[in-house]
Amino acid sequence: MSKVLAPKIKSESHKKIITRKHLFLLLVLSSFLFPLSSAEKIRDYKETTKFISTLNKNFTVTKLDTVKYKNAEYPVYKISYNPLKEKGKKYLIICGVHGNEPAPVYAVKEFILSLTKKEIKRKDLQLDFIFIVNPFGFEYNQRYNGDNKDVNRDMKNFETQEGKILQKHCKPKDYEKVFDFHEANSKGFFLYCYGTKNKKLSDQILNLLKENKAELDNSYKDNILTVEKGRLYVPFYASWYMKSKKTVTNGIYYQGCKNSFTFETSKTGPLPERQHQIKLILNFILDEV
């Protein structure tokens, strides 16, 4: 009797294993074939950018290109504050490269709107804002773009639509300084300081935040580099390594400018606090840098 039952029990168990394997493979396959079917749109890019049409004579707005994913189309804008007719200083401010880092987007929007209520103080300074580099990621609250690629690792090969837009319309030679705003899973605020030429300005920015009671991170790690007192110093060999691996970030891409920074507010902090820190930096850039 036992000899008859043994094969039957083994066979049923085998069938269950096959069924589970098939189910698992089906789920994996469907995630690749239908990547947007389970994605939840939690923000409205069109609504967020609507304010652009209300800007006053202090600004010009340029539609650089349109990013397209299936049935979705997103115009990408450059907003220029005090557009210079003659030669002068030009700074580039970038936000929304990673779609799940919202504080810079909201802070930059509030800062731009505040400039509509002020007279232009520095006639020789133009600020260019690339407002929401990654619209798809912003709408779906995901780090990557609609092709599931990291735009902030594409500033070498320029395979993403968003990377190509920055390459074509925001060349390093066109700007004296570049400031890229991000957020990190850190305990506090920190910045990437690319080389010794940026140390003096990074000290000024960190002191400003410290005076305003912002918590500065002292432990965040990026591979072998560690944050100390809010500053993650990136030596030349680290930049060279990333270039050799063809995973170049915006900060490294714009290293040829006089100054290039990546700012990281902490995702663990309250959203209004993060926005406040960013606006402190933006006002400092406009008034002091």
Tab-separated table of C-alpha atoms in Angstrom, residues 116-254:
chain	number	residue	atom	x	y	z
A	116	THR	CA	7.355	88.587	-8.853
A	117	LYS	CA	6.713	90.879	-5.875
A	118	LYS	CA	10.227	92.362	-5.684
A	119	GLU	CA	12.282	94.786	-7.692
A	120	ILE	CA	15.336	93.301	-9.368
A	121	LYS	CA	18.355	94.160	-7.203
A	122	ARG	CA	21.178	92.590	-9.177
A	123	LYS	CA	20.860	93.792	-12.748
A	124	ASP	CA	23.899	91.765	-13.839
A	125	LEU	CA	22.619	88.377	-12.619
A	126	GLN	CA	20.317	85.987	-14.474
A	127	LEU	CA	18.866	82.953	-12.724
A	128	ASP	CA	17.741	80.078	-14.940
A	129	PHE	CA	15.448	77.503	-13.332
A	130	ILE	CA	14.843	74.086	-14.871
A	131	PHE	CA	11.589	73.432	-13.081
A	132	ILE	CA	10.910	69.692	-12.664
A	133	VAL	CA	13.439	67.921	-14.857
A	134	ASN	CA	11.621	64.587	-14.446
A	135	PRO	CA	7.851	65.286	-14.819
A	136	PHE	CA	6.810	61.636	-15.039
A	137	GLY	CA	8.657	60.736	-11.859
A	138	PHE	CA	7.136	63.761	-10.126
A	139	GLU	CA	3.586	62.747	-11.013
A	140	TYR	CA	4.065	59.129	-9.963
A	141	ASN	CA	6.299	59.892	-6.971
A	142	GLN	CA	9.126	57.675	-8.178
A	143	ARG	CA	12.849	58.304	-8.382
A	144	TYR	CA	13.160	57.261	-12.015
A	145	ASN	CA	11.672	58.510	-15.265
A	146	GLY	CA	9.023	56.810	-17.396
A	147	ASP	CA	11.616	54.370	-18.773
A	148	ASN	CA	12.658	53.450	-15.225
A	149	LYS	CA	16.045	55.160	-15.631
A	150	ASP	CA	17.877	57.434	-13.218
A	151	VAL	CA	18.288	60.811	-14.938
A	152	ASN	CA	20.938	61.793	-12.387
A	153	ARG	CA	23.211	58.983	-13.570
A	154	ASP	CA	22.818	59.794	-17.252
A	155	MET	CA	24.992	62.898	-17.639
A	156	LYS	CA	27.644	60.967	-19.559
A	157	ASN	CA	25.768	58.899	-22.141
A	158	PHE	CA	22.613	61.055	-22.313
A	159	GLU	CA	20.303	58.140	-23.051
A	160	THR	CA	17.265	59.608	-21.271
A	161	GLN	CA	15.005	62.232	-22.819
A	162	GLU	CA	15.549	64.411	-19.773
A	163	GLY	CA	19.343	64.103	-19.899
A	164	LYS	CA	19.336	65.072	-23.567
A	165	ILE	CA	17.342	68.217	-22.735
A	166	LEU	CA	19.899	69.330	-20.148
A	167	GLN	CA	22.770	68.515	-22.505
A	168	LYS	CA	21.265	70.512	-25.356
A	169	HIS	CA	19.899	73.542	-23.527
A	170	CYS	CA	21.965	73.885	-20.323
A	171	LYS	CA	25.613	73.551	-21.267
A	172	PRO	CA	28.273	73.979	-18.543
A	173	LYS	CA	29.991	76.732	-20.530
A	174	ASP	CA	26.842	78.858	-20.326
A	175	TYR	CA	26.843	79.125	-16.521
A	176	GLU	CA	29.139	80.443	-13.840
A	177	LYS	CA	27.452	78.517	-11.030
A	178	VAL	CA	25.069	75.542	-10.898
A	179	PHE	CA	22.918	74.448	-7.936
A	180	ASP	CA	21.077	71.114	-8.060
A	181	PHE	CA	18.484	70.467	-5.327
A	182	HIS	CA	17.729	66.920	-4.123
A	183	GLU	CA	16.558	65.014	-1.053
A	184	ALA	CA	18.116	62.033	0.726
A	185	ASN	CA	17.271	59.410	3.329
A	186	SER	CA	19.577	61.131	5.779
A	187	LYS	CA	19.334	62.383	9.352
A	188	GLY	CA	19.833	65.997	8.336
A	189	PHE	CA	20.850	68.397	5.568
A	190	PHE	CA	24.087	67.956	3.647
A	191	LEU	CA	25.681	69.099	0.413
A	192	TYR	CA	28.080	67.619	-2.094
A	193	CYS	CA	31.200	69.766	-2.314
A	194	TYR	CA	33.043	68.996	-5.558
A	195	GLY	CA	36.720	69.755	-5.065
A	196	THR	CA	38.555	72.387	-3.013
A	197	LYS	CA	37.355	75.341	-5.103
A	198	ASN	CA	33.875	74.954	-3.604
A	199	LYS	CA	34.880	74.701	0.073
A	200	LYS	CA	34.629	78.410	0.913
A	201	LEU	CA	31.125	78.780	-0.500
A	202	SER	CA	30.020	75.488	1.056
A	203	ASP	CA	31.146	76.774	4.468
A	204	GLN	CA	29.046	79.913	4.012
A	205	ILE	CA	25.942	77.921	3.098
A	206	LEU	CA	26.376	75.436	5.949
A	207	ASN	CA	26.942	78.250	8.454
A	208	LEU	CA	23.761	79.942	7.220
A	209	LEU	CA	21.743	76.782	7.813
A	210	LYS	CA	23.362	76.177	11.185
A	211	GLU	CA	22.486	79.730	12.287
A	212	ASN	CA	18.889	78.976	11.320
A	213	LYS	CA	18.795	75.846	13.507
A	214	ALA	CA	18.903	73.338	10.651
A	215	GLU	CA	20.190	69.888	11.554
A	216	LEU	CA	23.340	69.075	9.585
A	217	ASP	CA	24.000	65.438	8.781
A	218	ASN	CA	27.180	63.813	10.070
A	219	SER	CA	26.923	60.182	9.020
A	220	TYR	CA	25.396	59.730	5.546
A	221	LYS	CA	27.515	57.529	3.282
A	222	ASP	CA	27.832	57.555	-0.493
A	223	ASN	CA	29.946	54.514	-1.306
A	224	ILE	CA	33.291	55.239	0.410
A	225	LEU	CA	32.540	58.928	1.068
A	226	THR	CA	31.017	60.067	4.366
A	227	VAL	CA	29.324	63.324	5.341
A	228	GLU	CA	31.081	65.400	7.983
A	229	LYS	CA	29.260	68.361	9.535
A	230	GLY	CA	26.890	68.646	6.598
A	231	ARG	CA	29.523	68.405	3.872
A	232	LEU	CA	30.208	65.408	1.670
A	233	TYR	CA	33.511	66.285	0.059
A	234	VAL	CA	34.022	64.749	-3.391
A	235	PRO	CA	37.735	64.624	-4.329
A	236	PHE	CA	38.881	64.578	-7.918
A	237	TYR	CA	39.485	60.812	-7.939
A	238	ALA	CA	35.860	60.112	-6.949
A	239	SER	CA	34.599	62.262	-9.832
A	240	TRP	CA	37.019	60.548	-12.182
A	241	TYR	CA	35.805	57.132	-10.999
A	242	MET	CA	32.152	57.996	-11.725
A	243	LYS	CA	33.087	59.312	-15.160
A	244	SER	CA	34.934	56.075	-15.893
A	245	LYS	CA	31.827	54.119	-14.854
A	246	LYS	CA	29.674	56.398	-17.031
A	247	THR	CA	27.318	57.208	-14.143
A	248	VAL	CA	27.825	60.957	-14.081
A	249	THR	CA	25.542	63.112	-11.918
A	250	ASN	CA	24.499	66.710	-12.580
A	251	GLY	CA	26.958	67.929	-9.958
A	252	ILE	CA	29.883	66.240	-11.678
A	253	TYR	CA	28.682	67.188	-15.168
A	254	TYR	CA	28.750	70.869	-14.173
